[in-house]
Coordinates of C-alpha atoms in Angstrom, one line a residue:
Chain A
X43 CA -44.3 -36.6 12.6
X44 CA -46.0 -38.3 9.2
X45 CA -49.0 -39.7 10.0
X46 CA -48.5 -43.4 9.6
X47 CA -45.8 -43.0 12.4
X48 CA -48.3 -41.2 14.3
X49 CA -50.8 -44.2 14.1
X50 CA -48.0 -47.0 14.7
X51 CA -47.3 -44.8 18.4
X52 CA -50.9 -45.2 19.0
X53 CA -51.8 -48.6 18.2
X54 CA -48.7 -49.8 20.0
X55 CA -49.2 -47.6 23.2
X56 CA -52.7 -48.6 22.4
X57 CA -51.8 -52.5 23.4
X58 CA -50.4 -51.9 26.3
X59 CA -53.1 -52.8 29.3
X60 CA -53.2 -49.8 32.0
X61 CA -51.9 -51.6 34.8
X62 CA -48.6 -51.8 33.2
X63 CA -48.6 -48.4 31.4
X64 CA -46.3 -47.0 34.0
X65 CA -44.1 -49.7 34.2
X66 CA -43.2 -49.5 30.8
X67 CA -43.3 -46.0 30.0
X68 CA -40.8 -45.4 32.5
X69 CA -38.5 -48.4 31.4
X70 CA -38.8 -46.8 27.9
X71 CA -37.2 -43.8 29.2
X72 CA -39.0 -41.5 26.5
X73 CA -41.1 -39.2 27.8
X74 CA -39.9 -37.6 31.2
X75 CA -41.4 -37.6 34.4
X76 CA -42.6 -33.8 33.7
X77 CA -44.1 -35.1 30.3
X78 CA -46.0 -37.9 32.2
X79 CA -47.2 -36.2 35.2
X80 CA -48.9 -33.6 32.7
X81 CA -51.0 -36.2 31.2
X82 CA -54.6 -37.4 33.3
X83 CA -54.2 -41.1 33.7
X84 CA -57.8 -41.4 34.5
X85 CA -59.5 -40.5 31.7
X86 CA -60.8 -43.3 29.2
X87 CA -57.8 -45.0 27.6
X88 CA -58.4 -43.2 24.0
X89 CA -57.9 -39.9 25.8
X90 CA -54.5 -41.1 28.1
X91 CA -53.0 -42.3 24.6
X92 CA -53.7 -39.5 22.4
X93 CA -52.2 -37.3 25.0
X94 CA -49.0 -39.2 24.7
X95 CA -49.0 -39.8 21.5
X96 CA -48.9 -35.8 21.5
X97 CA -46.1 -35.8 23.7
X98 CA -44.2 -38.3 21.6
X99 CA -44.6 -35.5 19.3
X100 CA -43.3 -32.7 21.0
X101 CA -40.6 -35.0 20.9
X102 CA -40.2 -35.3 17.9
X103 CA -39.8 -39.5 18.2
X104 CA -38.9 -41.6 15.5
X105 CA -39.4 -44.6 14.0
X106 CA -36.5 -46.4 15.9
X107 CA -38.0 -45.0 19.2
X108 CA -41.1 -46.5 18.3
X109 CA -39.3 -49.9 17.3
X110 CA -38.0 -49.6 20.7
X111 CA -41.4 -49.3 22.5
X112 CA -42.4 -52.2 20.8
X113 CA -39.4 -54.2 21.9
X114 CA -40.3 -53.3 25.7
X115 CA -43.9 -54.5 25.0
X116 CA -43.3 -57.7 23.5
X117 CA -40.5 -58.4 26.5
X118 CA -43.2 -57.9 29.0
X119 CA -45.4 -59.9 27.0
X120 CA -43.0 -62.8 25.4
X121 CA -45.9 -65.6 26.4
X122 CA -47.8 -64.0 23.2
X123 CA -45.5 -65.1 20.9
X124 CA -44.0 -68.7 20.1
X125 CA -40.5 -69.2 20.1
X126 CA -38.4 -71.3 17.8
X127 CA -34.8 -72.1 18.7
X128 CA -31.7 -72.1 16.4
X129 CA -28.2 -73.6 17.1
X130 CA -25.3 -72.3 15.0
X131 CA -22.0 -74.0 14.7
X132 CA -18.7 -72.4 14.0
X133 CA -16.3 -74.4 11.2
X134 CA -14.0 -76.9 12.4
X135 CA -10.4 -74.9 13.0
X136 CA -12.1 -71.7 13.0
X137 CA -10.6 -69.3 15.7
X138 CA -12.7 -68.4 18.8
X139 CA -12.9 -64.3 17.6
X140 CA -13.9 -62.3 20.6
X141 CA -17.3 -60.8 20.2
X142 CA -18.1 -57.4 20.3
X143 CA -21.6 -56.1 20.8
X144 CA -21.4 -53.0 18.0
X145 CA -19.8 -54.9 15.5
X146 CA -22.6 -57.7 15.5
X147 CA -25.0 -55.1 15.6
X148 CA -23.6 -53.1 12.2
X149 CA -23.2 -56.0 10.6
X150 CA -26.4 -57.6 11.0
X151 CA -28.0 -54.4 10.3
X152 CA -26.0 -54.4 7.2
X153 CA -26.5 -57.7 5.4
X154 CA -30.2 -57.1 5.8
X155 CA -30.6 -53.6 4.3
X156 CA -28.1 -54.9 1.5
X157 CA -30.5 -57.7 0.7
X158 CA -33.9 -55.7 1.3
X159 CA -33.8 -52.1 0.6
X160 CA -36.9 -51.5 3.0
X161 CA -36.3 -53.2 6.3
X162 CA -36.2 -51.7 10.0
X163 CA -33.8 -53.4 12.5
X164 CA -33.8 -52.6 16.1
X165 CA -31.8 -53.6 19.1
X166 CA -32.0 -54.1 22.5
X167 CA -30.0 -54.7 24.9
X168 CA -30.9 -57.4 27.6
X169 CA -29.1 -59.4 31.0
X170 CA -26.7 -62.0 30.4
X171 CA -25.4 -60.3 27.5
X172 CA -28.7 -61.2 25.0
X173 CA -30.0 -58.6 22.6
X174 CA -33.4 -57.9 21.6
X175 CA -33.3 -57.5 18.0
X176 CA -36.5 -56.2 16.3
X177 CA -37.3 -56.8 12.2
X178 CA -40.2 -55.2 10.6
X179 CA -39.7 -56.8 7.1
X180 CA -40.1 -54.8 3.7
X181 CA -39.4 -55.5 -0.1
X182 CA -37.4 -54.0 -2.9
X183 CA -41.0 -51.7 -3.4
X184 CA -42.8 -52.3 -0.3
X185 CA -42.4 -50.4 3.2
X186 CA -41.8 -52.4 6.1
X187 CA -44.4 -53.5 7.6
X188 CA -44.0 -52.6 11.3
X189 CA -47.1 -54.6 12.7
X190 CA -45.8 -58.1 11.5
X191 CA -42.3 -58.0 13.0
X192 CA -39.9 -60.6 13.5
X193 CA -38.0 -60.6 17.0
X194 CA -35.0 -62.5 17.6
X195 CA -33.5 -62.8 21.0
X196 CA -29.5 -63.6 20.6
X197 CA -27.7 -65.0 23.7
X198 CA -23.7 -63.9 22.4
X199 CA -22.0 -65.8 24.8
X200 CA -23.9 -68.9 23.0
X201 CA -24.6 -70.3 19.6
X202 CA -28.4 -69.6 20.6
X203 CA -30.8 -67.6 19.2
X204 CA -34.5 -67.8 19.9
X205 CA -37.1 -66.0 17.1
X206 CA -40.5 -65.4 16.8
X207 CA -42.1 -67.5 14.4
X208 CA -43.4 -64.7 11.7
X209 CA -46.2 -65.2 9.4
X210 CA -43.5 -64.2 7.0
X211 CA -41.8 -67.4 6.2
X212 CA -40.0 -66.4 3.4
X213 CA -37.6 -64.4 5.5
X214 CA -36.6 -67.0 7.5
X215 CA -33.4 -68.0 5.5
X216 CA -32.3 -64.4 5.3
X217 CA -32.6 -64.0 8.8
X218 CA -30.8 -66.9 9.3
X219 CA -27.9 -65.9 6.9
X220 CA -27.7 -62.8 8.8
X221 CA -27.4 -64.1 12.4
X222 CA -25.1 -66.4 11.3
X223 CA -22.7 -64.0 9.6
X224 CA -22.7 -61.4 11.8
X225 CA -21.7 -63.8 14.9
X226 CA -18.7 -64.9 12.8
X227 CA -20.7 -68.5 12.7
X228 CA -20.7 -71.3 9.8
X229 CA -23.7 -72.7 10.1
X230 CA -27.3 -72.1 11.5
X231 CA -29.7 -75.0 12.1
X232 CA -33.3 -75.0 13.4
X233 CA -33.7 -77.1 16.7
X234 CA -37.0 -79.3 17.3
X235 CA -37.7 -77.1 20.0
X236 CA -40.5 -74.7 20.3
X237 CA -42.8 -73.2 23.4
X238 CA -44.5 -69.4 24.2
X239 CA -42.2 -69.9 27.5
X240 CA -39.0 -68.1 26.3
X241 CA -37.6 -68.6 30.0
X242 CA -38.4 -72.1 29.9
X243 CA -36.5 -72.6 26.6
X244 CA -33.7 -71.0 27.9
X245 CA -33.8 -73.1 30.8
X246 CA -33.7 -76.5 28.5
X247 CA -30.9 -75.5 26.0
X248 CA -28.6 -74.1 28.5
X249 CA -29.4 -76.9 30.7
X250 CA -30.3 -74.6 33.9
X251 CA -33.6 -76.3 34.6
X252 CA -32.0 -78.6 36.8
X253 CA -30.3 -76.7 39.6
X254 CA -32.1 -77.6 43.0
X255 CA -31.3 -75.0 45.6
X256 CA -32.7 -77.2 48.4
X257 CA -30.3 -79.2 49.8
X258 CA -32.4 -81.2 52.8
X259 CA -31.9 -84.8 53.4
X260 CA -33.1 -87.1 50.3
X261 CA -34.5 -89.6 52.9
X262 CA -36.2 -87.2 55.0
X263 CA -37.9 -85.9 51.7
X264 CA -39.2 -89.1 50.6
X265 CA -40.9 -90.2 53.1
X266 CA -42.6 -86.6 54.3
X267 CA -44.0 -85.4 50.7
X268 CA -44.1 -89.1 49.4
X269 CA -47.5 -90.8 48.6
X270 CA -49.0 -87.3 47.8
X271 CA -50.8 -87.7 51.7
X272 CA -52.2 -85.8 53.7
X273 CA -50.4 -85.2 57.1
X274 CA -53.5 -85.4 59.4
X275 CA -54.1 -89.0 57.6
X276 CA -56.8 -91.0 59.4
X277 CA -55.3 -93.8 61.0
X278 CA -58.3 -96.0 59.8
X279 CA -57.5 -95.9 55.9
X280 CA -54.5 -98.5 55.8
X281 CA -52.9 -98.1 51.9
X282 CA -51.5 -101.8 51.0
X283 CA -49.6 -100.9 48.4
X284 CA -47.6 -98.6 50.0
X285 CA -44.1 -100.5 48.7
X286 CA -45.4 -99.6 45.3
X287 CA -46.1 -95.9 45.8
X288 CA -43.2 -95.5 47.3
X289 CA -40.9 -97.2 44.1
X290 CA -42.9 -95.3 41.7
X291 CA -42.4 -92.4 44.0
X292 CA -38.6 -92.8 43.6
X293 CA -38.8 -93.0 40.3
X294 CA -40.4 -90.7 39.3
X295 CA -38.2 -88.7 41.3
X296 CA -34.8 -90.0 39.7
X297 CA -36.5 -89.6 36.7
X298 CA -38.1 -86.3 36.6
X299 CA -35.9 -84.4 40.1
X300 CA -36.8 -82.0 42.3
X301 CA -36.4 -79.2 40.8
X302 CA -39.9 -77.4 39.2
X303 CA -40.1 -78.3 35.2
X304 CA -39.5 -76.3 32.6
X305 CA -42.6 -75.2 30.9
X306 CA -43.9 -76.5 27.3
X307 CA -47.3 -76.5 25.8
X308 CA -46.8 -79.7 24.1
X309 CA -45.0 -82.6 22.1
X310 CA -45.6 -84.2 18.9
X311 CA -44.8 -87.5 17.5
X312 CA -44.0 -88.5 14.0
X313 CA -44.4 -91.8 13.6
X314 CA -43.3 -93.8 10.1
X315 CA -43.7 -97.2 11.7
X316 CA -44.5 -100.2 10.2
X317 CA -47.7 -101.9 11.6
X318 CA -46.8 -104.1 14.7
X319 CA -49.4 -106.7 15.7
X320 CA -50.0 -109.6 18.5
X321 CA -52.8 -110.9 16.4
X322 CA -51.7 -113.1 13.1
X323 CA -52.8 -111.8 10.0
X324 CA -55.2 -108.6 9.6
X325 CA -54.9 -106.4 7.1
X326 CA -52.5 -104.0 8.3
X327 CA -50.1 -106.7 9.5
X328 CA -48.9 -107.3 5.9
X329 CA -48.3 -103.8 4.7
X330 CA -45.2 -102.9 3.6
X331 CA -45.5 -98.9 3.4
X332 CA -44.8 -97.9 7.1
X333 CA -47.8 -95.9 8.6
X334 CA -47.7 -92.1 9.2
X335 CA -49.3 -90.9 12.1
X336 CA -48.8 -87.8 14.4
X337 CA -49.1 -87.7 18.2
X338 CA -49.6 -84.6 19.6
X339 CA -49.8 -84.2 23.4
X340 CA -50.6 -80.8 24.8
X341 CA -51.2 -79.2 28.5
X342 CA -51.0 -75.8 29.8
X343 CA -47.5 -77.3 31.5
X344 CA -46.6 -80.6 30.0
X345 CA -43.6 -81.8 31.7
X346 CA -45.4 -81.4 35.0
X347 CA -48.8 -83.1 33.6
X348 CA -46.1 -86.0 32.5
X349 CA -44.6 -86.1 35.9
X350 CA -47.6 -86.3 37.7
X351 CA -49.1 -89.4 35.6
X352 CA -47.4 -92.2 37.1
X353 CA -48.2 -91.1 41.1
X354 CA -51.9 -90.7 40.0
X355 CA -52.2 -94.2 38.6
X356 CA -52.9 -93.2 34.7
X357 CA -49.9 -94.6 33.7
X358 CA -47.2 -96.9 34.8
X359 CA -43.9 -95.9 36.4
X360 CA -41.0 -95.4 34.5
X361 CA -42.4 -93.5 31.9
X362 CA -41.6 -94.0 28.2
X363 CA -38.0 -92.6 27.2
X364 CA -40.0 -90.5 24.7
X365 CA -41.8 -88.6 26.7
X366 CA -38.6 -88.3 29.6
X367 CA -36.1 -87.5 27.4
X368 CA -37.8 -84.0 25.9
X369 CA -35.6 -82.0 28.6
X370 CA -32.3 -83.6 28.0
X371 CA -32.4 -83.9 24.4
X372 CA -33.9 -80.4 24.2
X373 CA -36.7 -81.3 21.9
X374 CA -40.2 -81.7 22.0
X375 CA -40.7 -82.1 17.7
X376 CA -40.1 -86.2 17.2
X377 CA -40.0 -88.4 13.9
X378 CA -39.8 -92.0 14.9
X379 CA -39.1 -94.2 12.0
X380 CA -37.9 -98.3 12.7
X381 CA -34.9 -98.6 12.9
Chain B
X128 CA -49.5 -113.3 48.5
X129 CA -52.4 -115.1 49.6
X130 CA -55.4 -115.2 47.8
X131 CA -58.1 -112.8 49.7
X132 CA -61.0 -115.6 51.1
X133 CA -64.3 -113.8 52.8
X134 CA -64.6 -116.0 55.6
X135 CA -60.7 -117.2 56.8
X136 CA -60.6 -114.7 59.4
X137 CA -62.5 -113.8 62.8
X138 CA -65.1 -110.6 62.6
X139 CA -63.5 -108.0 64.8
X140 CA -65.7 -106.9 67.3
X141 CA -68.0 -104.1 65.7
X142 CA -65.7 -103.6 63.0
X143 CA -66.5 -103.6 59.3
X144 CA -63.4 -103.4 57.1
X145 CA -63.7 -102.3 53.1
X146 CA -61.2 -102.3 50.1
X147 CA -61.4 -100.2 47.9
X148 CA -59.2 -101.0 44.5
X149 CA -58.4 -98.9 41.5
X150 CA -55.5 -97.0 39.9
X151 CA -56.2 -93.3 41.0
X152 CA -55.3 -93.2 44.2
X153 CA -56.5 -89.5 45.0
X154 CA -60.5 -90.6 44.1
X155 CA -59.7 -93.5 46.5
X156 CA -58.3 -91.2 49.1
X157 CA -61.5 -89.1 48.2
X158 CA -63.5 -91.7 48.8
X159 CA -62.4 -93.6 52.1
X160 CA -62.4 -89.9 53.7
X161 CA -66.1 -89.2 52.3
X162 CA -66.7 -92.7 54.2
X163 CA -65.0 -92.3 57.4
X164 CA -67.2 -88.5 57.8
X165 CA -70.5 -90.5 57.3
X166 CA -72.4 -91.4 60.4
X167 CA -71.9 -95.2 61.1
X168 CA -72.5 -97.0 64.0
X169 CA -69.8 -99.7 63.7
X170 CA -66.1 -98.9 63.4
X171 CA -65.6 -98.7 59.7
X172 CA -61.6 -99.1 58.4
X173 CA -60.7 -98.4 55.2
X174 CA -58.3 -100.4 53.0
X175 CA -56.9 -98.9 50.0
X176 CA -55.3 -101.2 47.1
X177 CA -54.1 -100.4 43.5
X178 CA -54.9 -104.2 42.6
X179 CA -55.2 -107.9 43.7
X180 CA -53.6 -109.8 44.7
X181 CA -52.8 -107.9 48.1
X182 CA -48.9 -108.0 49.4
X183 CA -48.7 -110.5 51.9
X184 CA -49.6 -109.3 55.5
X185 CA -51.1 -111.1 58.8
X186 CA -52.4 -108.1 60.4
X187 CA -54.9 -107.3 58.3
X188 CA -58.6 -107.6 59.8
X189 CA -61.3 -109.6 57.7
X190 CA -62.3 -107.9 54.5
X191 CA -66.6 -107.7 54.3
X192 CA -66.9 -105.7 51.2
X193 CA -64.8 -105.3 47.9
X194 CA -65.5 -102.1 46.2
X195 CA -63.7 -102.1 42.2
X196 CA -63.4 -98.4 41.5
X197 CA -63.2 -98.2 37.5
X198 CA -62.6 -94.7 35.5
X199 CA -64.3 -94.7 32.5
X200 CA -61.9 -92.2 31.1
X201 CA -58.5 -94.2 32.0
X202 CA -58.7 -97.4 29.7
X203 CA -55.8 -98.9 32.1
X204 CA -58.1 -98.8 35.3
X205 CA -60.5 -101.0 33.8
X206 CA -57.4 -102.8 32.8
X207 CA -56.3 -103.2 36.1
X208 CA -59.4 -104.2 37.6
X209 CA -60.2 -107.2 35.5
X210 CA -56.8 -108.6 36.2
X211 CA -57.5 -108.2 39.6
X212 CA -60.8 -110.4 39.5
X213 CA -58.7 -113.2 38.3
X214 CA -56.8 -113.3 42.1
X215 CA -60.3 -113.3 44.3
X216 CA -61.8 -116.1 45.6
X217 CA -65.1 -116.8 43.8
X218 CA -66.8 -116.6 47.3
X219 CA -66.5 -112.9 47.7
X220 CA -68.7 -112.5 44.4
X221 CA -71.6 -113.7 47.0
X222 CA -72.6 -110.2 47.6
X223 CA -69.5 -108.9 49.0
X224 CA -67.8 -107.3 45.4
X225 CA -69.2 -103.9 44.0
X226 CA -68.2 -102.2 41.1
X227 CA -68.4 -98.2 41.4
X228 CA -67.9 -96.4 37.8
X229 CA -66.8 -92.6 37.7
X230 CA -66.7 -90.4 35.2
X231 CA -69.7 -91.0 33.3
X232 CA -70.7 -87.7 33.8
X233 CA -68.0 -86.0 31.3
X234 CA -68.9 -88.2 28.4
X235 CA -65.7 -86.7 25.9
X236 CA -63.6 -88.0 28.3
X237 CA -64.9 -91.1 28.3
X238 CA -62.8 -93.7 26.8
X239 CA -64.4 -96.6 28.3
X240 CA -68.3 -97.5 27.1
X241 CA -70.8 -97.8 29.6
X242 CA -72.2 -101.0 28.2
X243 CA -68.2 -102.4 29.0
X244 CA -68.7 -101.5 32.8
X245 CA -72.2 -103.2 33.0
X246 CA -71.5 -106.6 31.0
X247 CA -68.4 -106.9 33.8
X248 CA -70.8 -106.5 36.5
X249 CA -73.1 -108.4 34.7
X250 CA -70.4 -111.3 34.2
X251 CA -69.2 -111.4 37.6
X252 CA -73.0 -110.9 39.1
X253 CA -72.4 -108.0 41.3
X254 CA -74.4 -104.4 41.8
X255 CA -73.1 -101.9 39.5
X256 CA -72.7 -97.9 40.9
X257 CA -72.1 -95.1 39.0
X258 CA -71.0 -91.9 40.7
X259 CA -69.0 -89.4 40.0
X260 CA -66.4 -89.2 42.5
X261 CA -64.6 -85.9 41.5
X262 CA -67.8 -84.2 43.3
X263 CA -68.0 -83.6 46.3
X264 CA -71.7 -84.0 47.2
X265 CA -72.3 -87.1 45.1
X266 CA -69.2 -88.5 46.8
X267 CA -70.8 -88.1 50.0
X268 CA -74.2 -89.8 49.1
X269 CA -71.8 -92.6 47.4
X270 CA -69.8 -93.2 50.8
X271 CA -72.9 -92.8 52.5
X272 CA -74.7 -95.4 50.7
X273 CA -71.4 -97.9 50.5
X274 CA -71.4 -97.4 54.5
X275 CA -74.8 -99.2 54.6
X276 CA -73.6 -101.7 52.4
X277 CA -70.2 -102.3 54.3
X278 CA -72.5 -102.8 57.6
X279 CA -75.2 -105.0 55.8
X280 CA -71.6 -107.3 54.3
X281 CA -70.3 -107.4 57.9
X282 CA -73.4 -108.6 59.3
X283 CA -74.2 -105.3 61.6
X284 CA -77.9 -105.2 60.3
X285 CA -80.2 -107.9 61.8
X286 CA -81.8 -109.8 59.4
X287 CA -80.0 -108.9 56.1
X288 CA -77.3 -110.7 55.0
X289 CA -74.5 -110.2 51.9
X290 CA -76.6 -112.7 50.2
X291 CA -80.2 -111.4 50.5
X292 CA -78.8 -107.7 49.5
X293 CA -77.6 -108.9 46.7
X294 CA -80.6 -110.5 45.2
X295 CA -82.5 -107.2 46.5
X296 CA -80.3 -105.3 44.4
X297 CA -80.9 -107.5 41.2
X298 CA -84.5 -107.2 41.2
X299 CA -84.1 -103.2 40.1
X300 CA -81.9 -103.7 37.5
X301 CA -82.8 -103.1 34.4
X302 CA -84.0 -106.5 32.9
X303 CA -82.9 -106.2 29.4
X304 CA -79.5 -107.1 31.0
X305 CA -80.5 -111.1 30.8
X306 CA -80.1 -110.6 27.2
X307 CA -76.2 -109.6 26.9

């Protein structure tokens, strides 16, 4: 095995924190049991991966085995990586062709190394009938670069694809090309969506996030987690606005459901508004040129944070469209211009 | 909706009754539990309101102190509590309205200036606290200290009225404050 290959099994085996070394060693399917019970798991980590790095040798692994290492590591760890979200869309009066696996795979595979000579491409398969597909990008002179790599995560029975975003941006239309071809698809465009929560995207664009499987009496819910109490409330603190709390309560539960929210790191705003004012006069009231301004609201769970707002009093119940609608309209990238 | 009046209603016997308004519910929650734990010797109920004026109701017992709970990092509790102002009779401002600020401590959350809170207390002639209510042990002196105040407003301290505490409570504030 060359040496640079050598290095890539290390530094990727490398990454991998102990606690899940097993784990995925064993979904790699690799190295045998034999092989792994030979090596001493509690040495220091250097030691443990040199070992297997010599066993990857004895068998005699390749690059593609090493792609597909990688592949395991970044589906255990997706929440590294932000995901973008591209919808394709076959040509009006174009035939529904049956899809088959292999001949996607080939073809992809193909259009690539025709238009780079020095690219690796591996694949994956994955539940629900997605593939993992795994593009370490070279040029016409250059190697392929396997530490920057691309990933794109292609549910077939959908015009979905969710990639990585790559440093390598110049790529990006070739990739697209690719996808598109190979799926027997017309066109490819780039949704407004993007989160590290790859489950959570899925949930929003096949519109799964909103599947309750309780199905207890709506009034019986209301009123026992309603007003965010406490059971054992004191009898002595009397709330007086308890018709209030219980609208916004409702509301926000037509508006928002039941269910737990998908999960997004934030939203952003475009605005290209013109200057709206109560006051006469000023000196932005008579501007033409509509202003440009971004918005950006972030949270380690936004659509929970957004949820919450109204039953904690920082904002009034409903909520503005803009910020309910991200789920349904599967977006969370806005430009607002007047109409 | 009525307007709230101090005195159109009988004293319950031993019973001091305080509202508490403001947008976040869960401080006020906080803060009427904090209260009810504190020793007392009166029975102390606690009302809770978003803002004024109050929904209509005949049940509820004499209210001896007013307590406006203001975030300094929510722009629309401050809001909120100088529209409610506008629906109290201006006999309550005779010592029985406090404003209680939170938040001060985190000052880049703070979207609210300091000054803001202390000119409205200023304008309206009531004590201004500051505490802040998202811990726990300043909570408790807070709800300890409003107890005292609740009793002196509902007349349980010999010799101390609304009126006098408020004047007491003038005399240590800063007197730069005559200026604004």
């Amino acid at each position: 095995m060359d040496e640079t290959l050598a290095e890539f099994f290390r530094r990727t085996i490398l990454k991998i924190p102990m606690t899940e070394m097993m784990t995925i060693l064993k979904t790699w399917n690799f190295l045998s049991e034999n092989q792994l019970q030979t090596v001493n798991f509690r040495q220091r980590k250097e030691s443990i991966v040199q070992d297997l790095v010599l066993l990857c040798e004895e068998n005699r692994a390749s690059l593609n085995d090493a792609a597909h290492l990688d592949i395991i590591y970044t589906q255990f760890h997706r929440h590294q990586k932000i995901w973008d979200v591209f919808q394709m869309s076959k040509a009006p009066g174009d035939d529904i062709d049956l899809f088959d696996m292999e001949q996607f795979k080939s073809s992809f595979k193909k259009i690539l190394q025709r238009a780079l000579k020095n690219v690796t491409v591996s694949f994956r398969d994955a539940e629900e009938n997605s593939v993992w597909i795994r593009i370490a990008w070279g040029t016409q002179y250059k190697k392929p670069n396997q530490y920057k790599p691309a990933y794109v995560v292609y549910y077939s029975q959908t015009p979905y694809a969710f990639t990585s975003s790559s440093r390598l941006k110049s790529n990006l239309p070739l990739l697209g090309q690719a996808l598109t071809v190979a799926s027997k698809h017309h066109q490819i465009v780039k949704m407004d969506l993007r989160s590290r929560y790859l489950d959570s995207l899925k949930a929003i664009v096949f519109k799964q996030y909103n599947q309750s499987f309780e199905t207890h009496n709506c009034t019986t819910s209301l009123q026992e987690g309603s007003l965010g109490l406490n059971i054992n409330m004191d009898s002595r603190i009397i709330h007086e606005n308890k018709v209030e709390k219980e609208r916004v309560q409702r509301v926000t539960q037509e508006i928002f459901g039941d269910y737990p929210q998908p999960r997004l790191e934030f939203a952003q705003y475009k605005l290209e508004t013109k200057f709206k004012s109560d006051l006469n006069g000023g000196i932005l009231a008579e501007r033409e040129e509509p202003l440009r301004c971004l918005v950006k609201f972030s949270s380690p769970h936004l659509l929970e944070a957004l949820k919450s707002l109204a039953p904690a009093g920082i904002a009034d119940a409903p909520l503005s469209p803009l910020l309910t609608c991200i789920p349904n309209k599967g977006k969370n990238y806005f430009k607002i211009r007047d109409k | 909706m009525s307007a709230l009046r101090p005195l159109d209603k009988l004293p319950g016997l031993n019973t001091a009754t305080i509202l508490l308004v403001g947008t976040e519910d869960a401080l006020l929650q906080q803060l009427a539990d904090s209260m009810l734990k504190a020793d007392c010797t009166s029975e102390l109920k606690v009302h809770l309101a978003r803002s004024l004026p109050l929904p209509c109701s005949v049940n509820r017992p004499r209210i001896d102190l007013i307590v406006f709970v203001v975030n300094l990092h929510s722009k629309l509790s401050l809001q909120s509590v100088e529209e409610s102002l506008c629906h109290l009779d201006a006999a309550f401002f005779l010592g029985k309205v406090a404003f209680l600020a939170t938040g001060a401590g985190r000052d880049s959350h703070c979207s609210i200036h300091r000054n803001t809170v202390v000119k409205l207390a200023h304008t309206y002639r009531s004590p201004l606290l500051f505490c802040d209510l998202e811990i726990e042990d300043f909570r408790a002196a807070m709800a300890q200290r409003l107890v005292r105040l609740l009793q002196i407003c509902a007349g349980h301290v010999p010799g101390v009225s609304a009126l006098n505490l408020l004047s007491l409570m003038r005399g240590s504030e800063n007197p730069s404050l005559e200026d604004l």
